[in-house]
Amino acid sequence: MLLNIRIQLLCAALAALCQACLHERHFQASGLAKRQETPLSPLSPEEQILVDSVSNVSISEWSYYYTHGYHVAGKNMSMAEWTADRWRESGWNASVVSYNVYLNYPVNKSLSLTYSNGSTFQPLLEEAVLDADETTSYPNRVPTFHGYSASGSAEAEFVYVGRGQQEDFARLKELGVSIEGKIAISRYGGPFRGLKVKNAQENGMIGAILFTDTADDGNITEANGYAAYPDGPARNPTAVQRGSVQYLSIHPGDPTTPGYPSRKDSPRADTQAVTPRIPSIPISYIDAIPILAALDGYGVDGGTVNRTRWVGALNVSYSTGPAPGTTISMSNLMEDVYTDIWNSIGIINGTNPDETIIIGNHRDAWIVGGAADPNSGTAIIVELSRAFGKLLAQGWRPRRNIVLCSWDAEEYGLVGSTEWVEEYVPWLTDTAVSYLNIDIGAAGAWPYFDATPELHEISTDVMKKVPWMDTNRTMYDAWFEYTGGGIGVLGSGSDYTSFIHNGIGAIDIGAGGGSDDPVYHYHSNYDSYHWMTNFGDPKFLAHKYMAKYLTLLAYNLATAESLPLNVSNWATQMEGYYSDLVDTINSTSDTLDISPLRSALDEFTSRTREIEALEQQAAASKDAALTTLVNHKKRDFQRGFVSQGGLPNREFYKNLIFAPGMDTGYAPTTFPGITESFLAGNISVAAEYVKKTTDAILVAANIIKT
Ligand SMILES: *[C@@H]1O[C@H](CO)[C@@H](O)[C@H](O)[C@H]1NC(C)=O
Ligand SMILES: *[C@@H]1O[C@H](CO)[C@@H](O)[C@H](O)[C@H]1NC(C)=O
Ligand SMILES: *[C@@H]1O[C@H](CO)[C@@H](O)[C@H](O)[C@H]1NC(C)=O
Ligand SMILES: *[C@@H]1O[C@H](CO)[C@@H](O)[C@H](O)[C@H]1NC(C)=O
Ligand SMILES: *[C@@H]1O[C@H](CO)[C@@H](O)[C@H](O)[C@H]1NC(C)=O
Ligand SMILES: *[C@@H]1O[C@H](CO)[C@@H](O)[C@H](O)[C@H]1NC(C)=O
Ligand SMILES: *[C@@H]1O[C@H](CO)[C@@H](O)[C@H](O)[C@H]1NC(C)=O
Ligand SMILES: *[C@@H]1O[C@H](CO)[C@@H](O)[C@H](O)[C@H]1NC(C)=O
Ligand SMILES: *[C@@H]1O[C@H](CO)[C@@H](O)[C@H](O)[C@H]1NC(C)=O
Ligand SMILES: *[C@@H]1O[C@H](CO)[C@@H](O)[C@H](O)[C@H]1NC(C)=O
Ligand SMILES: *[C@@H]1O[C@H](CO)[C@@H](O)[C@H](O)[C@H]1NC(C)=O
Ligand SMILES: *[C@@H]1O[C@H](CO)[C@@H](O)[C@H](O)[C@H]1NC(C)=O
Ligand SMILES: [Zn+2]
C-alpha cells in the first residue's frame, strides 16, 4: 500500500476513532446500530464449501513464498508467473500482462550533518540486520530510498517543516522563518509523502529528509517500557519508511504516459508534472534525533509554532531552525529506467458476459518481506482462488465474470492497475460492476473498510456471515468495535483509484492493529515473515478470516440474481457531503450559489425510489428481463459521476463526488471540484464545478430513471 492507513490508531477505545487515526480518514457515519451481539447469518451450501476451503496453513505457505524473494516493482517476473500458475491449478484461466513503464531504482546516497563548530554527525541511513529475522540480512535486501525521487545533491542549513502540508509552510512564513534555499526535514504522517517533497520544492527548498516519529506508534513505545522489535512489539529504532514521492494527487500511473497504457513504443511525457526535482531521503527516528536536536533553541520552538502534530514524541523541542552555520549535506543517486512490469490476471467467465466483478491486490513490495504490505493480501487472494476452484471442480459457473488481478508497481504510484485500466477502460465501462481491493490484508486483527455507498450494505451483511479469529463473535462485531460503524470514503493510496475515477464502485478492505497492538513497521525491512509470525498475525487467523470474508463478498456479488447494491445509499451519503459543503461555505465570508446542486440531489433521491420499486417488481414477478434491466442500471449509474476533463488541473481525477485532497493525497475531499476551488478563493471555478457536479448527478439520476 502506498498509504499509511490506520495502522496505528491514536485512540485506544477505537469506538470514536474518526478523527484520531493517523491519516485522518474521513468516516461518514453509517448510521448502523450495533446490537449487543450479532448472531451469525446462515450460509448456503455453496458458501459453506467456499469458507470450509480456506485454511491458515496454506495461507502461511503462500505468505512464506512471497516474503522470501526480492520483489520490488519490475524485478520479479517469476513471482507473477507463479501467482498465475496457482490460479490455473484451481481452474482459472490466467495470464501475465506486461507494461513497459518508467521506474527508478536506488544507486547511492549520503547524508551528513555539520555543526557550526565543524564537528559532524553521520546517520546510519540503513536498517539494522537482525539475527532473529533472516530476510533483513539477505544480500539483495533493499536499501532505504524514495521511489521516483530525484537524483541530485544539496548542501545547506535546514528547517523543520512539521508534516509538510501547505499550511505548515504558510505558518513558517508567517513566523518569518527563512526557508528558501534550505533543506527541509519533515515528519511522516498526514499527507502523502510525495506532497511533502512537492511543497518543500515549491517553497524554494533544495532537498528533503523525511523521518518517522514515535508519536505515531500509539502506546507501544520504548519510552512506555516496551522492548523494540525483534525483542518486543515496539518500533525498532532503525526502522525506515521507504515509499514513493510521486505527486499522487495529480495523477497515479506511469508518469510518462498519462491517460494511456505504457508500451515500449508509447510516446513519453516529461515526468516533471508528477515527480520532484529536489532530492529526498527517508530516515529512522534514531537518525532524526541528532538532526532535530541541532535545531533546538533556534528559530521558533514547536509549541509556539502551534500546528497540528508539529510536536512529536522525540526528546527535542521541534524548533524550526535554521541553526546558523549548522548544515546538512545530502546526495541521492537514482537509476532511471524504462522496464517491464507484470500483472497476473485470472478469469472465470460468467454465464452472463456483460457483468464483471474484479478483485485486486498488488504484489510488489519495497522490501524482500512485505508480509503485511501487500503480501498478506496476496496470500489471501491465492486462497480465494483455491476456494472458487472447489466450486469450479463441481462444474459450477458464476452468473458474472470474476477477474482476479495481482498488480505490479503499485508502490511507485498504482502503476500496474492504472496502466491496465487505461488499456481496458472500454470493456470495463461496459461490464464492470464492482472492484474489490485488498492491500494490507492483515497487519493486526481489526478489520476495516472504505467503500462507495452502494457497497456499504452488502459489505456489512457479509461480515455477519463470518466468525472472527476462531471465536463465535462475528466479524461485524469486531469491525464495529474498531470503527464505531464508520465506513471511510475512498481517497487514494491503493489500486482502487483508477476504477473509482472511471465511475466503477469499489471497496478497499484490510485489517490492522490498534494503539495497544504491536507497532507495524510500514515499508520497512521489519515488515517480514518473522514479524508477522511473532507479532502481526502469529497464527494467520486474521488472514484466514479476511480470506473467508473476501471470498463470500465476491461470491455474493458474482452470483446473486438481483445485484446486492444499494443505490439509495448514494442519496443518503451525498446528503452528508452536501451538508459538509454548506458548512464549508458558511465558514467563510465568500458566497456560492449551490442551489442547482441541491435540486440535482433531490432529483437523484426521487429516482432511487423508482429503481427500488422496480427492483421489488422484478423480484415479485420473477421477470428475468426486468431483473437484468435493474442490474444494468445498478452497474452503470456511477459512470455518470465522472466528467471528461476531470478536476481542476488534474484531469485524471474524474469523479466529481470524491477524490483525494490536492494537499493530502490519501484523505478524500467530497465534491472536490467545488470544495477545493472555493477554499482556494477561486469562486468562478467553484461555480463552474457546481454546474459540472450538478450535471454529473443528473446524468447518474437519468441512468437509474425507470
Ligand atoms: C493508551 O493510550 C490512550 C491514549 O492515547 C490511553 O487512554 C490508554 O489508557 C492507553 N492504554 C494503555 C494500556 O496504556
Ligand atoms: C522472486 O521471488 C521468489 C519468491 O519469493 C524468489 O524465490 C525469487 O528468487 C525471486 N526472484 C528474483 C529475481 O529475485
Ligand atoms: C557512492 O557514494 C560514495 C560516498 O559518497 C562515493 O565514494 C561513491 O563514489 C559513490 N558511488 C557511486 C556509484 O556514485
Ligand atoms: C560541536 O557542537 C556539537 C553540537 O552542539 C557538540 O555536540 C559537539 O560536542 C561540538 N564539538 C566540539 C569539538 O566542540
Ligand atoms: C494554537 O492554535 C489554536 C487555534 O488553532 C488556538 O486556539 C490556541 O490558543 C493556540 N495555542 C497557543 C498556545 O497559541
Ligand atoms: C532529553 O535530552 C536532554 C538534553 O537535550 C537530556 O538532558 C535528557 O536526559 C533527555 N531525556 C531523555 C528522557 O532522554
Ligand atoms: C477458460 O477458457 C476456455 C477457452 O476459452 C474456456 O472454455 C473455459 O470455460 C474458461 N474457463 C473459465 C474458468 O472461465
Ligand atoms: C471470457 O470472457 C472474456 C471477457 O469477456 C472474453 O474475451 C472471452 O471470450 C470469454 N471466454 C469464453 C470462453 O467465453
Ligand atoms: C461457539 O458456539 C458453540 C455453540 O454455541 C459452542 O459449542 C462453542 O464452544 C463456541 N465456541 C467458542 C470458541 O466460543
Ligand atoms: C492455524 O490455526 C490453528 C488454530 O486454528 C493454529 O493452531 C495453527 O498453529 C495455525 N497454523 C499456522 C501455520 O499458523
Ligand atoms: C438502502 O440503504 C438505505 C440507507 O441509506 C436504507 O434505508 C434502505 O433500506 C436500503 N435499501 C434496501 C433495499 O435495503
Ligand atoms: C448556511 O448558510 C445558508 C445560506 O447562506 C443558511 O440558510 C444556513 O442556515 C446556514 N447554515 C448554518 C449551519 O449556518
Ligand atoms: Zn500496499
CSV table of C-alpha atoms in Angstrom, one decimal, residues 15 50 63 197 257-258 281 301 313 390 392 409 418 426 442 452 456 526 581 586 653 673 684 694 700 705-706:
chain,number,residue,atom,x,y,z
A,15,ALA,CA,-15.1,3.5,19.1
A,50,LEU,CA,-16.1,-21.8,0.0
A,63,SER,CA,2.9,-15.9,2.7
A,197,VAL,CA,8.5,17.0,-1.1
A,257,THR,CA,2.1,8.0,-20.1
A,258,PRO,CA,-0.7,10.0,-18.5
A,281,ILE,CA,15.9,10.7,1.6
A,301,ASP,CA,10.1,26.3,19.2
A,313,ALA,CA,7.4,12.3,20.9
A,390,LYS,CA,-13.6,-26.2,-5.3
A,392,LEU,CA,-15.4,-24.9,-10.4
A,409,ALA,CA,4.4,-1.5,-9.3
A,418,THR,CA,-3.6,2.3,-13.7
A,426,PRO,CA,-13.9,0.5,-22.8
A,442,ALA,CA,-3.6,-8.3,7.8
A,452,THR,CA,-18.5,3.6,-2.4
A,456,HIS,CA,-22.0,-0.5,2.3
A,526,TYR,CA,10.8,-5.5,9.5
A,581,LEU,CA,-20.2,21.7,1.7
A,586,ASN,CA,-20.8,29.2,5.7
A,653,TYR,CA,-9.3,12.5,-11.3
A,673,GLY,CA,-14.1,20.4,-7.7
A,684,SER,CA,-15.7,31.3,-10.5
A,694,THR,CA,-24.9,19.1,-10.8
A,700,ALA,CA,-26.5,9.4,-12.9
A,705,LYS,CA,-34.6,6.5,-14.1
A,706,THR,CA,-37.3,3.9,-14.9
